[in-house]
Amino acid sequence: MQNAAVIDIQNLTVSYHRKPAIRSINLKLQEKGIIGIIGPNGAGKSTLLKAILKLVPIEHGTIKVFGEPVDKVRSKISYVPQKEIIDWDFPVTVEDVVMMGRYAHLGAIERPSARDRAIVDEAIDKVSMNEYKKQQIGNLSGGQQQRVFLARALAQESEILLLDEPFVGVDATTEQAIIDLMHTLNDEGKMVIVVNHDLGKVQDYFDYLVMINQWLVAYGPTREVFKPELLSRTYGGRLTILQKTERFFGVAQ
Ligand code: ADP
Ligand code: MG
């Protein structure tokens, strides 16, 4: 299907215990650039990613990915969840975690092939974690763990990458490594969507922005929507504190 939206969200409402977390969102994502999802704490950013993956019950609306229901195309989407929800004590090595990215391609009783192992090795290499292959994931630093989860996403060879707050708790080197990787994947034609609540680097990192506060406030090229009026509609009163730093709006404002 030419020109079909990669992700097409129509009239989406998701509630937890009958309390809406996102409300009537319409959004067609098809652009080539890197897409950021921003909004205050509790705005429904993580819920939106989970809804795309059908990890939360959808109260109302439809989501299609490549024109299909998500269940049909799940292996084309990789997801790195927000850190807090991962069980770090689970006794698995870096290699094991990255191999999980290959399971989407393997049958139920199929064992990883030499090719799967080569893809896993390459993914680990791309995030510079070679020397940690046999380490338990729980023993790594926050930045290293995030690299491993990125490697898992790479090994999956998906078309769409969903990252939820990938920069939280990582060192500057890892942050740059993640950015570089996002660009590489995007240049290869993959869709990269990143939830981020920190506004500081939004203008450097994202070509497009989805701004939400339960409702969709705006979606468009960053230079068009990263404006005080839309930001204050997204962040409400909290923005006055942010505005004091002034750097968010740059000199060109
Ligand atoms: P964000 O990622 O923007 O911080 P979330 O999508 O995590 O926001 O949450 C949106 C709202 O839904 C918040 O009010 C949050 O407390 C609530 N919420 C999120 N997950 C659950 C859940 N599993 N059960 C109940 N409420 C939830
Ligand atoms: Mg979140």
CSV table of C-alpha atoms and ligand atoms in Angstrom, one decimal:
chain,number,residue,atom,x,y,z
A,1,MET,CA,0.0,0.0,0.0
A,2,GLN,CA,1.6,3.2,-1.1
A,3,ASN,CA,1.4,6.2,1.2
A,4,ALA,CA,-0.4,4.3,3.8
A,5,ALA,CA,0.4,5.4,7.3
A,6,VAL,CA,2.9,3.1,9.0
A,7,ILE,CA,1.0,3.6,12.2
A,8,ASP,CA,-2.6,4.7,12.0
A,9,ILE,CA,-4.4,5.5,15.2
A,10,GLN,CA,-8.0,6.5,15.1
A,11,ASN,CA,-10.1,7.8,18.0
A,12,LEU,CA,-8.1,6.0,20.6
A,13,THR,CA,-9.1,6.0,24.2
A,14,VAL,CA,-7.4,3.9,26.8
A,15,SER,CA,-8.5,3.8,30.4
A,16,TYR,CA,-7.3,2.2,33.6
A,17,HIS,CA,-10.1,1.3,36.0
A,18,ARG,CA,-12.4,3.5,33.9
A,19,LYS,CA,-10.2,6.5,34.2
A,20,PRO,CA,-9.0,7.6,30.8
A,21,ALA,CA,-5.2,7.8,30.4
A,22,ILE,CA,-5.4,8.9,26.7
A,23,ARG,CA,-8.5,10.3,25.1
A,24,SER,CA,-9.7,10.3,21.5
A,25,ILE,CA,-6.3,10.4,19.9
A,26,ASN,CA,-6.1,10.5,16.1
A,27,LEU,CA,-2.6,10.2,14.7
A,28,LYS,CA,-1.1,9.0,11.4
A,29,LEU,CA,2.6,8.4,11.6
A,30,GLN,CA,4.4,8.0,8.3
A,31,GLU,CA,7.3,10.4,8.3
A,32,LYS,CA,10.8,9.3,7.7
A,33,GLY,CA,12.5,11.3,10.5
A,34,ILE,CA,12.9,10.5,14.2
A,35,ILE,CA,9.6,11.0,16.1
A,36,GLY,CA,9.6,12.1,19.7
A,37,ILE,CA,6.6,11.8,22.0
A,38,ILE,CA,6.6,14.5,24.7
A,39,GLY,CA,4.3,15.5,27.5
A,40,PRO,CA,4.3,15.8,31.3
A,41,ASN,CA,4.4,12.9,33.8
A,42,GLY,CA,1.2,10.9,33.6
A,43,ALA,CA,0.3,12.4,30.2
A,44,GLY,CA,-0.2,8.9,28.7
A,45,LYS,CA,3.1,8.6,26.7
A,46,SER,CA,3.9,5.1,27.9
A,47,THR,CA,0.3,4.1,27.5
A,48,LEU,CA,0.3,5.3,23.9
A,49,LEU,CA,3.3,3.0,23.1
A,50,LYS,CA,1.7,0.1,24.9
A,51,ALA,CA,-1.6,0.7,23.0
A,52,ILE,CA,0.3,0.5,19.7
A,53,LEU,CA,1.6,-2.9,20.9
A,54,LYS,CA,-1.8,-3.9,22.3
A,55,LEU,CA,-0.3,-4.4,25.7
A,56,VAL,CA,-3.1,-2.5,27.3
A,57,PRO,CA,-6.9,-3.0,26.7
A,58,ILE,CA,-8.2,-0.5,24.2
A,59,GLU,CA,-11.4,1.0,25.3
A,60,HIS,CA,-12.3,2.7,22.1
A,61,GLY,CA,-10.7,3.3,18.7
A,62,THR,CA,-8.5,1.4,16.3
A,63,ILE,CA,-4.8,1.0,15.6
A,64,LYS,CA,-3.4,-0.3,12.4
A,65,VAL,CA,0.3,-0.9,11.7
A,66,PHE,CA,1.3,-1.2,8.0
A,67,GLY,CA,-2.5,-1.4,7.4
A,68,GLU,CA,-2.9,-4.5,9.5
A,69,PRO,CA,-4.1,-5.2,13.0
A,70,VAL,CA,-1.1,-5.2,15.4
A,71,ASP,CA,-1.3,-9.0,16.0
A,72,LYS,CA,-0.4,-9.7,12.4
A,73,VAL,CA,2.7,-7.5,12.4
A,74,ARG,CA,4.0,-7.7,15.9
A,75,SER,CA,7.4,-9.1,14.8
A,76,LYS,CA,8.0,-6.0,12.8
A,77,ILE,CA,7.8,-3.8,16.0
A,78,SER,CA,10.5,-3.8,18.7
A,79,TYR,CA,10.0,-2.2,22.0
A,80,VAL,CA,12.3,-1.1,24.8
A,81,PRO,CA,10.1,-0.4,27.8
A,82,GLN,CA,10.6,2.3,30.4
A,83,LYS,CA,13.3,1.0,32.8
A,84,GLU,CA,11.4,0.6,36.0
A,85,ILE,CA,9.2,-2.2,34.8
A,86,ILE,CA,12.0,-4.6,34.0
A,87,ASP,CA,12.9,-7.4,36.4
A,88,TRP,CA,16.7,-7.0,36.8
A,89,ASP,CA,17.1,-9.9,39.1
A,90,PHE,CA,16.1,-12.4,36.4
A,91,PRO,CA,19.3,-14.5,35.9
A,92,VAL,CA,20.1,-14.1,32.2
A,93,THR,CA,23.2,-13.0,30.4
A,94,VAL,CA,23.6,-10.2,27.9
A,95,GLU,CA,23.7,-12.8,25.1
A,96,ASP,CA,20.5,-14.4,26.3
A,97,VAL,CA,18.7,-11.0,26.3
A,98,VAL,CA,19.8,-10.1,22.8
A,99,MET,CA,18.8,-13.6,21.5
A,100,MET,CA,15.3,-12.9,22.7
A,101,GLY,CA,15.1,-10.5,19.8
A,102,ARG,CA,15.4,-13.5,17.5
A,103,TYR,CA,12.5,-15.4,19.0
A,104,ALA,CA,10.0,-13.5,16.9
A,105,HIS,CA,11.6,-15.2,13.9
A,106,LEU,CA,11.9,-18.7,15.4
A,107,GLY,CA,9.3,-21.4,15.6
A,108,ALA,CA,8.2,-22.7,19.0
A,109,ILE,CA,10.7,-25.6,19.1
A,110,GLU,CA,13.2,-24.2,16.7
A,111,ARG,CA,16.7,-23.5,18.0
A,112,PRO,CA,18.7,-20.5,17.1
A,113,SER,CA,20.8,-21.1,14.0
A,114,ALA,CA,24.3,-20.0,13.2
A,115,ARG,CA,22.7,-17.0,11.4
A,116,ASP,CA,20.7,-16.0,14.5
A,117,ARG,CA,23.9,-16.2,16.6
A,118,ALA,CA,25.8,-14.1,14.0
A,119,ILE,CA,23.0,-11.5,14.1
A,120,VAL,CA,23.1,-11.4,17.9
A,121,ASP,CA,26.9,-11.0,17.9
A,122,GLU,CA,26.6,-8.1,15.4
A,123,ALA,CA,23.9,-6.4,17.5
A,124,ILE,CA,26.1,-6.7,20.6
A,125,ASP,CA,29.0,-5.3,18.7
A,126,LYS,CA,27.0,-2.3,17.5
A,127,VAL,CA,26.3,-1.2,21.0
A,128,SER,CA,29.9,-1.9,22.1
A,129,MET,CA,29.0,-4.5,24.6
A,130,ASN,CA,31.3,-7.3,23.3
A,131,GLU,CA,33.3,-7.8,26.5
A,132,TYR,CA,30.1,-8.2,28.6
A,133,LYS,CA,28.4,-11.0,26.5
A,134,LYS,CA,28.5,-13.6,29.3
A,135,GLN,CA,27.7,-11.1,32.1
A,136,GLN,CA,24.4,-11.3,34.0
A,137,ILE,CA,22.2,-8.4,33.0
A,138,GLY,CA,21.5,-7.5,36.6
A,139,ASN,CA,25.2,-6.7,37.2
A,140,LEU,CA,25.4,-4.0,34.6
A,141,SER,CA,25.1,-0.3,35.0
A,142,GLY,CA,21.9,1.5,33.8
A,143,GLY,CA,23.6,2.7,30.6
A,144,GLN,CA,24.9,-0.8,29.8
A,145,GLN,CA,21.5,-2.3,30.4
A,146,GLN,CA,19.9,0.1,28.1
A,147,ARG,CA,22.5,-0.8,25.4
A,148,VAL,CA,21.7,-4.4,25.8
A,149,PHE,CA,18.0,-3.8,25.3
A,150,LEU,CA,18.8,-1.7,22.2
A,151,ALA,CA,20.9,-4.7,20.9
A,152,ARG,CA,17.9,-6.9,21.5
A,153,ALA,CA,15.8,-4.5,19.4
A,154,LEU,CA,18.4,-4.5,16.7
A,155,ALA,CA,18.6,-8.3,16.6
A,156,GLN,CA,14.9,-8.4,16.0
A,157,GLU,CA,15.5,-6.6,12.7
A,158,SER,CA,12.1,-4.9,13.0
A,159,GLU,CA,10.7,-2.1,10.9
A,160,ILE,CA,9.5,0.0,13.8
A,161,LEU,CA,11.4,0.8,17.0
A,162,LEU,CA,9.5,2.1,20.1
A,163,LEU,CA,11.8,3.4,22.9
A,164,ASP,CA,10.3,4.6,26.2
A,165,GLU,CA,12.5,7.1,27.9
A,166,PRO,CA,15.8,5.5,26.7
A,167,PHE,CA,18.0,8.3,28.1
A,168,VAL,CA,16.9,8.1,31.8
A,169,GLY,CA,19.7,6.9,34.0
A,170,VAL,CA,22.3,6.5,31.3
A,171,ASP,CA,25.7,8.2,31.0
A,172,ALA,CA,26.5,10.8,28.3
A,173,THR,CA,28.4,8.2,26.2
A,174,THR,CA,25.5,5.9,26.1
A,175,GLU,CA,23.1,8.7,25.4
A,176,GLN,CA,25.2,9.6,22.3
A,177,ALA,CA,25.4,5.9,21.3
A,178,ILE,CA,21.6,5.7,21.5
A,179,ILE,CA,21.2,8.8,19.3
A,180,ASP,CA,23.7,7.5,16.8
A,181,LEU,CA,21.9,4.2,16.6
A,182,MET,CA,18.6,5.9,16.2
A,183,HIS,CA,19.9,7.9,13.2
A,184,THR,CA,21.5,4.8,11.6
A,185,LEU,CA,18.2,2.9,11.9
A,186,ASN,CA,16.3,5.8,10.6
A,187,ASP,CA,18.6,6.2,7.7
A,188,GLU,CA,18.0,2.5,6.9
A,189,GLY,CA,14.3,3.3,6.6
A,190,LYS,CA,13.1,2.2,9.9
A,191,MET,CA,10.6,4.2,11.9
A,192,VAL,CA,12.0,5.3,15.3
A,193,ILE,CA,9.6,6.6,18.0
A,194,VAL,CA,11.0,7.8,21.3
A,195,VAL,CA,9.1,8.8,24.4
A,196,ASN,CA,11.0,11.6,26.2
A,197,HIS,CA,9.9,13.8,29.0
A,198,ASP,CA,13.0,16.0,29.2
A,199,LEU,CA,12.6,19.0,26.9
A,200,GLY,CA,16.2,20.0,27.0
A,201,LYS,CA,17.4,18.2,23.9
A,202,VAL,CA,14.1,17.8,22.0
A,203,GLN,CA,15.1,20.2,19.3
A,204,ASP,CA,18.4,18.4,18.7
A,205,TYR,CA,17.0,14.9,18.8
A,206,PHE,CA,13.7,14.8,17.1
A,207,ASP,CA,12.5,15.7,13.6
A,208,TYR,CA,8.8,15.3,14.5
A,209,LEU,CA,7.0,15.7,17.8
A,210,VAL,CA,3.8,14.2,19.2
A,211,MET,CA,2.7,16.4,22.1
A,212,ILE,CA,0.2,14.8,24.4
A,213,ASN,CA,-1.5,15.5,27.7
A,214,GLN,CA,-4.1,12.8,27.6
A,215,TRP,CA,-5.4,14.5,24.5
A,216,LEU,CA,-3.2,15.0,21.4
A,217,VAL,CA,-2.1,18.7,21.6
A,218,ALA,CA,0.0,18.8,18.4
A,219,TYR,CA,1.8,16.6,15.9
A,220,GLY,CA,4.2,18.0,13.3
A,221,PRO,CA,7.8,18.9,12.5
A,222,THR,CA,9.7,19.9,15.6
A,223,ARG,CA,10.5,23.4,14.3
A,224,GLU,CA,6.8,24.1,13.8
A,225,VAL,CA,5.3,22.7,17.0
A,226,PHE,CA,8.1,23.3,19.6
A,227,LYS,CA,6.6,26.6,20.4
A,228,PRO,CA,5.7,28.3,23.8
A,229,GLU,CA,2.0,28.2,23.1
A,230,LEU,CA,1.8,24.5,22.3
A,231,LEU,CA,4.3,23.6,25.0
A,232,SER,CA,2.2,25.4,27.6
A,233,ARG,CA,-0.9,23.6,26.4
A,234,THR,CA,1.0,20.4,26.8
A,235,TYR,CA,2.7,21.0,30.1
A,236,GLY,CA,0.2,23.5,31.6
A,237,GLY,CA,1.4,25.7,34.5
A,238,ARG,CA,4.6,23.6,34.8
A,239,LEU,CA,6.0,25.3,31.8
A,240,THR,CA,6.6,28.6,33.5
A,241,ILE,CA,9.4,26.9,35.4
A,242,LEU,CA,10.9,25.6,32.2
A,243,GLN,CA,10.6,28.9,30.4
A,244,LYS,CA,12.9,30.5,33.0
A,245,THR,CA,15.8,28.4,31.6
A,246,GLU,CA,15.1,30.0,28.2
A,247,ARG,CA,17.4,27.6,26.4
A,248,PHE,CA,14.4,25.5,25.3
A,249,PHE,CA,13.4,28.1,22.8
A,250,GLY,CA,16.8,29.0,21.5
A,251,VAL,CA,17.9,32.3,20.0
A,252,ALA,CA,15.9,31.9,16.8
A,253,GLN,CA,12.6,32.1,18.6
B,1,ADP,P1,3.5,8.8,31.1
B,1,ADP,O1,4.2,7.7,30.4
B,1,ADP,O2,3.2,10.0,30.2
B,1,ADP,O3,4.1,9.3,32.4
B,1,ADP,P2,1.5,6.7,31.6
B,1,ADP,O4,1.1,6.3,30.3
B,1,ADP,O5,2.5,5.9,32.3
B,1,ADP,O6,2.1,8.2,31.5
B,1,ADP,O7,0.3,6.9,32.6
B,1,ADP,C1,-0.8,7.7,32.3
B,1,ADP,C2,-1.8,7.6,33.4
B,1,ADP,O8,-2.3,6.3,33.6
B,1,ADP,C3,-1.2,8.0,34.8
B,1,ADP,O9,-2.2,8.7,35.5
B,1,ADP,C4,-0.9,6.7,35.4
B,1,ADP,O10,-1.0,6.8,36.8
B,1,ADP,C5,-2.0,5.8,34.9
B,1,ADP,N1,-1.6,4.4,34.7
B,1,ADP,C6,-0.6,3.9,34.0
B,1,ADP,N2,-0.5,2.6,34.0
B,1,ADP,C7,-1.4,2.2,34.8
B,1,ADP,C8,-1.9,0.9,35.3
B,1,ADP,N3,-1.2,-0.2,34.9
B,1,ADP,N4,-2.9,0.9,36.2
B,1,ADP,C9,-3.5,2.0,36.5
B,1,ADP,N5,-3.2,3.2,36.2
B,1,ADP,C10,-2.2,3.3,35.3
B,2,MG,MG,6.0,6.8,30.9
